[in-house]
Coordinates of C-alpha atoms and ligand atoms in Angstrom, one line a residue:
X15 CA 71.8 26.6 104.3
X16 CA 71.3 25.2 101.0
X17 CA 74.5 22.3 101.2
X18 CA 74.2 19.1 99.7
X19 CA 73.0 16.2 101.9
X20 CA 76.5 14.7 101.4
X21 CA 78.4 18.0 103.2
X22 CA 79.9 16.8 106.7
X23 CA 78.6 19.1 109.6
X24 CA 75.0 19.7 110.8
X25 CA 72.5 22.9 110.2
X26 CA 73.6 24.2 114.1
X27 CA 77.2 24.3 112.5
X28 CA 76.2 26.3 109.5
X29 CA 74.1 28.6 111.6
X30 CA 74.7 32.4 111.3
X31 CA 77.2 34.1 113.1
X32 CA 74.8 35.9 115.0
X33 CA 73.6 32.6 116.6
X34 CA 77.1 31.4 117.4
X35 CA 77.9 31.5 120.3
X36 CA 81.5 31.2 119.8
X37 CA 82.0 34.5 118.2
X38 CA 82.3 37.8 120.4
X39 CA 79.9 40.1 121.0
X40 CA 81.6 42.6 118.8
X41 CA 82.3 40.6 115.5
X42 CA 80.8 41.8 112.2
X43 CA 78.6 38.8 111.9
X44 CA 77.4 39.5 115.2
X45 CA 76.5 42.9 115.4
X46 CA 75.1 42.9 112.1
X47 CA 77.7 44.8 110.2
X48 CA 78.7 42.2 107.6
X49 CA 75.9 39.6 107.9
X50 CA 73.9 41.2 105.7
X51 CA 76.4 41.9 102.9
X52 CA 75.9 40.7 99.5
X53 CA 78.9 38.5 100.1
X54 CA 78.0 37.1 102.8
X55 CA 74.3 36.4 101.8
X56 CA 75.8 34.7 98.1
X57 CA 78.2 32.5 100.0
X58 CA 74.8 31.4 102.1
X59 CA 73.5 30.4 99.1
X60 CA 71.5 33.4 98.4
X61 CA 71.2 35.3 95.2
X62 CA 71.6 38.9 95.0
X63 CA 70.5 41.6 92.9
X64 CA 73.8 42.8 92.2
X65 CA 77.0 39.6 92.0
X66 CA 79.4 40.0 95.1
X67 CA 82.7 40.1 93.6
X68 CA 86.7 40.3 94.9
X69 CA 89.9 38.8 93.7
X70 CA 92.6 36.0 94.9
X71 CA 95.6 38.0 95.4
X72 CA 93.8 41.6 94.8
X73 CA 96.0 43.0 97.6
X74 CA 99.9 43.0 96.5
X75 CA 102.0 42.9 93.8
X76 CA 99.8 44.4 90.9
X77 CA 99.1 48.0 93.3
X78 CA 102.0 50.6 93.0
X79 CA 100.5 51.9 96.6
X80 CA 101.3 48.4 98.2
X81 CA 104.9 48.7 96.7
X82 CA 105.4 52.4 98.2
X83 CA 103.7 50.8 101.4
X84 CA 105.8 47.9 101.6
X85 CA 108.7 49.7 100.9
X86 CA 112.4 47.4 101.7
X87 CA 110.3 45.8 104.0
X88 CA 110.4 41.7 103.9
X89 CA 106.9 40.0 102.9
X90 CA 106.9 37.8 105.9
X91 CA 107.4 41.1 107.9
X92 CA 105.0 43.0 106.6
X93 CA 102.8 40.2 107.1
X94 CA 103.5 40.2 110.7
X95 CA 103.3 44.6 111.4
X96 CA 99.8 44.9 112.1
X97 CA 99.5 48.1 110.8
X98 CA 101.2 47.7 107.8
X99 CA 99.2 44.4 106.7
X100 CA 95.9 46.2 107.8
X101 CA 96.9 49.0 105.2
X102 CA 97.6 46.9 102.3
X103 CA 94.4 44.4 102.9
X104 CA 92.3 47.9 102.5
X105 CA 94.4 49.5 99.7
X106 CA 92.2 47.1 97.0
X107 CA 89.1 47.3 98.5
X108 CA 89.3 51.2 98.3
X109 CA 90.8 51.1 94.9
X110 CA 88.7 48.7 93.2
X111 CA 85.0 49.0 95.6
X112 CA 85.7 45.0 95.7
X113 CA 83.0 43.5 98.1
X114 CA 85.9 41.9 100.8
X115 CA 89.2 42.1 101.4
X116 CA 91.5 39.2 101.7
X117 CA 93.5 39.4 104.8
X118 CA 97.4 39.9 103.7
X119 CA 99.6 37.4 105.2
X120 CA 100.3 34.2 103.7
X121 CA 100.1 30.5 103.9
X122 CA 103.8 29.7 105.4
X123 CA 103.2 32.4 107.8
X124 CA 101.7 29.7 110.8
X125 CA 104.3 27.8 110.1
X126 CA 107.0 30.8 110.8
X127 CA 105.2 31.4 113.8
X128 CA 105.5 27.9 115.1
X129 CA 109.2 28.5 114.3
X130 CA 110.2 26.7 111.2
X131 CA 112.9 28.2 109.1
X132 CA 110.8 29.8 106.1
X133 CA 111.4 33.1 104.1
X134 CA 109.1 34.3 101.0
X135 CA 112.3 35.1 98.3
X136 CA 111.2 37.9 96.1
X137 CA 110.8 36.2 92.0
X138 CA 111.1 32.6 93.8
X139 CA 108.5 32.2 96.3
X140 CA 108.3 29.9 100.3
X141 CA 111.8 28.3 101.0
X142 CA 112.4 26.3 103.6
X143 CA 115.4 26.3 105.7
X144 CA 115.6 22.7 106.5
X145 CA 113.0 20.5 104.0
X146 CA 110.7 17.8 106.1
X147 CA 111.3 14.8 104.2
X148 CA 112.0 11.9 107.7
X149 CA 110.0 10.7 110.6
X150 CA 112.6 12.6 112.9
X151 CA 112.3 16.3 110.7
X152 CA 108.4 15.8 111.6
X153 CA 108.6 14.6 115.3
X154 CA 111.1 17.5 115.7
X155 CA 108.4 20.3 113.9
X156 CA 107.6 22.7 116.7
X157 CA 103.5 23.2 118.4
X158 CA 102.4 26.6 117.6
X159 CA 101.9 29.0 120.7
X160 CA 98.7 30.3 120.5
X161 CA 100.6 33.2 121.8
X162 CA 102.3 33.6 118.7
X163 CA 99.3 34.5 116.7
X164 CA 99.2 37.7 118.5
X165 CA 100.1 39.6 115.4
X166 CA 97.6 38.3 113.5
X167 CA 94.8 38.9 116.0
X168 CA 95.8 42.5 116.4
X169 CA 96.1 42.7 112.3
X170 CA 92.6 41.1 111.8
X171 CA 91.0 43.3 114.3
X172 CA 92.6 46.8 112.7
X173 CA 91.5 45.5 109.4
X174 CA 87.9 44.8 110.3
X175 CA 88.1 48.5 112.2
X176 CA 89.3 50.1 108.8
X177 CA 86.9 48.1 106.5
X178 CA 84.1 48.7 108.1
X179 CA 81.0 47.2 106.2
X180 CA 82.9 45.2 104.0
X181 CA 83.5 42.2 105.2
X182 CA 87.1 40.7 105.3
X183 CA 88.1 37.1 103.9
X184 CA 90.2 34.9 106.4
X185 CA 92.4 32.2 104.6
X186 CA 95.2 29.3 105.1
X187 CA 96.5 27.4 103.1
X188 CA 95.3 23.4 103.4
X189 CA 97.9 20.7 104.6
X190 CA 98.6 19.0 100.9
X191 CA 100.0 22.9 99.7
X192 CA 101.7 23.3 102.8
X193 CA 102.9 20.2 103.1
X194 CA 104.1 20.3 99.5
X195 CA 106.6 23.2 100.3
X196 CA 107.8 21.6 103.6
X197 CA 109.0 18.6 101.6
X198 CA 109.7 19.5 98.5
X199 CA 111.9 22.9 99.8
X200 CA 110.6 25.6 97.3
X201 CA 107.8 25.7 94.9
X202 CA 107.7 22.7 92.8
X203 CA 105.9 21.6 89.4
X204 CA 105.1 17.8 89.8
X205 CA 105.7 17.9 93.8
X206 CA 107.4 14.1 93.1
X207 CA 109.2 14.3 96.4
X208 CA 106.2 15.2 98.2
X209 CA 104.4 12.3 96.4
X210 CA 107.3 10.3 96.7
X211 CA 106.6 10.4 100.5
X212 CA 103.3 10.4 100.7
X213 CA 103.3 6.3 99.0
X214 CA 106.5 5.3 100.6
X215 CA 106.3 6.6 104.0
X216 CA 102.6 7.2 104.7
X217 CA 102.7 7.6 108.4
X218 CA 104.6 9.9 108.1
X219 CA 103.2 11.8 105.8
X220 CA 100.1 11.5 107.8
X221 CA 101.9 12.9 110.6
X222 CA 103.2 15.6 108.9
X223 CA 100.0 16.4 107.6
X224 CA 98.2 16.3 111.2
X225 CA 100.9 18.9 112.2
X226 CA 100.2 21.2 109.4
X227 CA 96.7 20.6 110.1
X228 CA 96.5 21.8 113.6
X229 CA 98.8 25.0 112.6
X230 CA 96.9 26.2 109.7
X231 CA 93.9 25.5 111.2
X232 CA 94.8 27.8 114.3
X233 CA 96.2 30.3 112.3
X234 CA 92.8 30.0 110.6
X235 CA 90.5 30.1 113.6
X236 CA 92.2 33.0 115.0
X237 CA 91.4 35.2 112.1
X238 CA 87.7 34.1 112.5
X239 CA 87.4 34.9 115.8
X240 CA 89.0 38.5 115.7
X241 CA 86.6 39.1 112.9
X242 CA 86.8 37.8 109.8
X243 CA 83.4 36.8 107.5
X244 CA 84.4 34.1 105.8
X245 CA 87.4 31.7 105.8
X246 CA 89.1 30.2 102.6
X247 CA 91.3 27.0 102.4
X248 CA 93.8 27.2 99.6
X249 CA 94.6 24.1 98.1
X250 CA 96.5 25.1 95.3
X251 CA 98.4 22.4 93.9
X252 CA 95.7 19.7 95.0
X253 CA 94.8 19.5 91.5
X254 CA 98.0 17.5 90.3
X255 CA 96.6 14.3 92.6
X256 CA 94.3 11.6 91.8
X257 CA 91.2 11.7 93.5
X258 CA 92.4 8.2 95.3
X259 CA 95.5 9.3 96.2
X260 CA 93.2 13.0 97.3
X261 CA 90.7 11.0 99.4
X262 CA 93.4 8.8 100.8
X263 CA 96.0 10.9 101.7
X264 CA 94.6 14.6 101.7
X265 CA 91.0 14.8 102.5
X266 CA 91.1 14.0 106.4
X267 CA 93.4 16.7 106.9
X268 CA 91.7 19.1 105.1
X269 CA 88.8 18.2 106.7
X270 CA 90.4 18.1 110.1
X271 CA 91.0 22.1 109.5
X272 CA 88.0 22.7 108.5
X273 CA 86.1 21.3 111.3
X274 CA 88.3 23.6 113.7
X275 CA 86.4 26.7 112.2
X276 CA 82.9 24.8 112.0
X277 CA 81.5 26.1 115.2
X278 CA 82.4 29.5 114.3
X279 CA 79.2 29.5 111.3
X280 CA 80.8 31.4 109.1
X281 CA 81.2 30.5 105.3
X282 CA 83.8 28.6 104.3
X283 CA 85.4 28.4 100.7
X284 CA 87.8 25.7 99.6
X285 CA 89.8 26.3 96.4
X286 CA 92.3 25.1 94.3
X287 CA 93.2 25.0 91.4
X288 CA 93.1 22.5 88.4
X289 CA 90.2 20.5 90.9
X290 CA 87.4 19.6 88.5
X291 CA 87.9 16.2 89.6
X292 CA 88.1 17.1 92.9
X293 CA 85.5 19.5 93.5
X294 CA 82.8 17.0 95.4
X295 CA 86.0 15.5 97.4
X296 CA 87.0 18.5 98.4
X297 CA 83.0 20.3 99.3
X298 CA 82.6 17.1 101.1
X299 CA 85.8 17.8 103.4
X300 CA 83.3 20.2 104.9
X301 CA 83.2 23.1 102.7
X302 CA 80.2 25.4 102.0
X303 CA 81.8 27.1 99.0
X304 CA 83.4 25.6 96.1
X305 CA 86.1 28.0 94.5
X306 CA 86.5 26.7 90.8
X307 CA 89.4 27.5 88.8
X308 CA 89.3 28.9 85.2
X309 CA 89.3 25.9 83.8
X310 CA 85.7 24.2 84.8
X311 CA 82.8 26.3 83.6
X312 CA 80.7 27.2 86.3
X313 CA 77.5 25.6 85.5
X314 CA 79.2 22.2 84.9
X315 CA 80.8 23.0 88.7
X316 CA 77.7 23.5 89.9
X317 CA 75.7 20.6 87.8
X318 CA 78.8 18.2 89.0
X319 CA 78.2 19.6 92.8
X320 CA 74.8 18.4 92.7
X321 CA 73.2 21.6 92.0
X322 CA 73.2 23.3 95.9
X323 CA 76.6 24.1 96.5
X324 CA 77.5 28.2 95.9
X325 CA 80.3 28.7 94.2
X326 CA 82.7 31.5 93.7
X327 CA 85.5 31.8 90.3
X328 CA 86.3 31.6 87.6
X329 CA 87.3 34.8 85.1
X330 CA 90.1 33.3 83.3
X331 CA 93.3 35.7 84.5
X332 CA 95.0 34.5 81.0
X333 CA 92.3 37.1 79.8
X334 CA 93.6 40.2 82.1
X335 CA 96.1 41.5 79.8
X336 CA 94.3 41.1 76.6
X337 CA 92.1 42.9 74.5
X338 CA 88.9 44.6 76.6
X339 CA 85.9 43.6 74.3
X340 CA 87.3 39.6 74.8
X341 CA 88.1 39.9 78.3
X342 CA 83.6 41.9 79.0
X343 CA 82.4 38.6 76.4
X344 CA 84.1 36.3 78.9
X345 CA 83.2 38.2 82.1
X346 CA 79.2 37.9 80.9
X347 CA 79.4 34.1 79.9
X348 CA 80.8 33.7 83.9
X349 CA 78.2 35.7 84.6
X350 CA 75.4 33.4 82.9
X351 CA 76.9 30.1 84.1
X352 CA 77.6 31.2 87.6
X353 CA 73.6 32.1 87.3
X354 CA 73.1 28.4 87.5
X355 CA 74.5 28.4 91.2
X356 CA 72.4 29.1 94.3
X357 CA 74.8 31.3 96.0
X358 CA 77.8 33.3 93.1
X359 CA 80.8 35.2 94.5
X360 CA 82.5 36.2 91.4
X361 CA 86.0 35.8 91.3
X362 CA 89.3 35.2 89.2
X363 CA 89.9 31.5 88.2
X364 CA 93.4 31.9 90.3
X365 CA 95.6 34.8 91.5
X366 CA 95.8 38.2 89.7
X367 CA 99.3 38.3 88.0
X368 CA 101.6 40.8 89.2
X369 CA 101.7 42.4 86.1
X370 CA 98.1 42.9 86.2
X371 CA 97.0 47.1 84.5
X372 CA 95.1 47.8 88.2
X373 CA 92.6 49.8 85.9
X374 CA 91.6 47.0 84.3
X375 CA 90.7 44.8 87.9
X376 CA 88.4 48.1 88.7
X377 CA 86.7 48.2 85.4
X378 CA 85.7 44.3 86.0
X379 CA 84.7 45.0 89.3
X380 CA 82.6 48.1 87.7
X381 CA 81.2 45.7 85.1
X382 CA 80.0 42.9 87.5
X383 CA 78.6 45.6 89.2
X384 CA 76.8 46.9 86.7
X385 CA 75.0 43.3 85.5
X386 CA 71.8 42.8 87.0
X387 CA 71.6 39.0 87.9
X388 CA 70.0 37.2 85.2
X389 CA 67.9 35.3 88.2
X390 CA 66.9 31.9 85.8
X391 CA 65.1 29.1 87.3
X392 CA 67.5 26.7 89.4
X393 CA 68.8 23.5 87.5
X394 CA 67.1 20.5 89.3
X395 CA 69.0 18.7 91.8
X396 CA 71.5 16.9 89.7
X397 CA 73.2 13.7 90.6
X398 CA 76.9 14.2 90.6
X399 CA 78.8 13.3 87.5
X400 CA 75.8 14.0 85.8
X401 CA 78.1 15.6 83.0
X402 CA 80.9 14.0 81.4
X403 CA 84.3 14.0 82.3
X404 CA 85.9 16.5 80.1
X405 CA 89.0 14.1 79.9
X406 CA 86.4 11.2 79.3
X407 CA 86.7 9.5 82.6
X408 CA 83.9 8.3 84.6
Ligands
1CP17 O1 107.4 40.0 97.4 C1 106.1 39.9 97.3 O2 105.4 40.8 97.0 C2 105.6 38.5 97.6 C3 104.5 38.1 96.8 C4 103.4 37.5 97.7 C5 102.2 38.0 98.1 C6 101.7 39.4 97.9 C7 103.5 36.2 98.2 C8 104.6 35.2 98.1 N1 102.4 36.0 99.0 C9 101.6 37.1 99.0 C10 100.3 37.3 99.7 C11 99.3 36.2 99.7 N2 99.6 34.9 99.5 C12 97.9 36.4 99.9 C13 97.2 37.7 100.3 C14 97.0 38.7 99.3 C15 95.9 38.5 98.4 O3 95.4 37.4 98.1 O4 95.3 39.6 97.9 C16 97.4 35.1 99.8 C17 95.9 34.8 99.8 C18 98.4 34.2 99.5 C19 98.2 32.8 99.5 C20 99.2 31.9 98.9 N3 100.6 32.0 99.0 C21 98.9 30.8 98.1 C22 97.6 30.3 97.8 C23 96.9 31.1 96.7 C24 97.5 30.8 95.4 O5 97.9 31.8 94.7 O6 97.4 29.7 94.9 C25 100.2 30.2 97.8 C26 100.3 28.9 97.0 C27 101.2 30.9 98.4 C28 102.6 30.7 98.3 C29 103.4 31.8 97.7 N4 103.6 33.0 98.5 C30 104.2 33.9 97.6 C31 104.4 33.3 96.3 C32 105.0 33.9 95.2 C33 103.8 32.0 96.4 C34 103.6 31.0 95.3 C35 104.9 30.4 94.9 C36 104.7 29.2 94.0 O7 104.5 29.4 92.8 O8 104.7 28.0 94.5

């Protein structure tokens, strides 16, 4: 597995799933149904003739047939009726031939099944009953039963049953994003309360952290197990901390999820967004995959990652609504950097927006499609930091 030296975890844990022995007998990566998938082979670091590509947030908002299928139903519902979030994590992958599906659920949903008071408000976003901002609120935050994740197994499975050779994308979101909607209540810009917390009370931010850390990471493992490919961590507001205050405060508990999903040997993708900074801190939390948002081109990613790591991004979603011939320029020049990678799952640089023309997602995924990879010479190894800091720091 071509991971740099610095990567926590050994060869064993990075093994195929068909040498796990964790996995059952009837999972994709087992039986041979999604191992050899040109996903799956680009996020081991392979190159493929033709660029694996899918889409943060492909299922959802922008698809009038996920409107009609959701219907008055709530997003935290639908998220928990099997059927119902089986049917919407296929409706892109028929729509736009992407090369996965992203399970649909989302990253509060483990901590609904633990029990916290949390609802998805349509045009707000996660709110949070009661916000965890005291040593008490976090003693009092309930274990998650294992039993509870029932409707996520039994969503998972029907998935991987309807998707059949594509492989499907598990995800959670890590315990800084999490976290940052326990404290702060609702989505937040600058997150100052949760940073507020994190330097005043540090135990017990680390405490609440280790909680959202075992949840996630549960909610996490279970998808892997009932068959899920590949598993992404979602760090998505990451980006606004220092890499001090990240490798102080955040990295152990991202790494502490990560390492519950090590033995399974599947890929797995850690993202955020605004993370140039952050992208060695947060592969070295024990990712294999480094998402990279549209802001960091791809080569410097992969020149700043030492040159080994795959990566998957970055087509800037600014880009989606404009003019076609700007939006194919921009697609190719991803294309070319993301050439410099050993392993390139093309995706967007963050979430589609709901306002997203659907017929423009499948003519990117046609064009990607239709780009035979450039195959250059690999960069040598480089150092990390090798390139400048774009804001001129070291
Ligand atoms: O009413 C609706 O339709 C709700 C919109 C919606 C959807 C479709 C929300 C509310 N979540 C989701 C599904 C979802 N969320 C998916 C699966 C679908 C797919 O990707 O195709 C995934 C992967 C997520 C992950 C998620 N939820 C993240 C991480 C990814 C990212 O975009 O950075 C985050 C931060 C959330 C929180 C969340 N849930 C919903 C919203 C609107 C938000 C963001 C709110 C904010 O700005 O803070």
């Amino acid at each position: 597995m071509p991971t740099s030296e610095q990567s926590p975890g050994t060869d064993q844990q990075r093994a195929v799933g068909a040498e796990s022995s964790v996995l059952p007998p009837t999972h994709p990566l087992v039986t041979g149904r999604t191992s050899g998938s040109i996903l799956v082979r680009a996020y081991r670091g392979e190159r493929t003739a033709t660029r694996p590509i899918w889409m943060m947030r492909q299922a959802g908002r922008s698809l009038p047939e996920y409107r009609a299928a959701r219907g008055d139903t709530a997003m935290l519902d639908a998220c928990l009726t099997p059927e119902l979030a089986a049917e919407i994590t296929c409706q892109p992958v028929r729509r736009h031939r992407v090369d996965a599906g992203i399970f649909f659920s989302d990253i509060v949903i483990p901590v609904r099944l633990a029990g916290v008071g949390v609802d998805i408000v349509p045009g707000v976003g996660p709110v949070i009953d009661h916000p965890i901002r005291s040593a008490a609120a976090v003693a009092a935050l309930p274990e998650l039963d294992p039993q509870a994740l029932a409707p996520i197994t039994e969503a998972v499975a029907r998935s991987v049953e309807l998707l059949g050779d594509t492989p499907l994308i598990g995800f959670a979101g890590a315990p800084f994003t999490v976290a940052s909607y326990l404290v702060e209540g609702r989505p937040s810009r600058d997150h100052a309360i949760t940073k507020a917390l994190m330097h005043e009370h540090p135990d017990v931010w680390d405490a609440l952290l280790a909680w959202v850390a075992r949840t996630t990471g549960a909610f996490l493992r279970a998808q892997g197990l009932a068959g899920a490919s590949a598993l992404q961590l979602f760090d998505s507001w990451a980006g606004t901390l220092s890499v001090e205050d990240y490798l102080a405060h955040v990295q152990p508990h991202s790494a502490a999820v990560l390492a519950q999903v090590a033995d399974l040997g599947m890929p797995r993708i850690h993202f955020g967004t605004r993370t140039r900074h952050l992208l060695v801190a947060m592969r070295d939390a024990g990712a294999d995959v480094m998402g990279v948002d549209a802001q960091t081109p791809l080569d410097e990613a992969v020149a700043l990652l030492g040159g080994r790591t795959p990566v998957q991004g970055n087509i800037d979603p600014a880009l989606l609504d404009g003019p076609w011939a700007e939006l194919d320029a921009h697609i190719r020049d991803v294309l070319r950097r993301g050439a410099t990678a050993t392993g390139h799952v093309v995706n967007l640089g963050h979430g589609v927006p709901p306002t997203t023309d659907p017929d423009v997602l499948t003519r990117i995924v046609e064009l990607v499609h239709s780009v035979p990879d450039l195959l250059p010479d690999l960069p040598p190894d480089l150092p990390p930091g090798s390139l400048p800091h774009p804001d001129g720091a070291p």
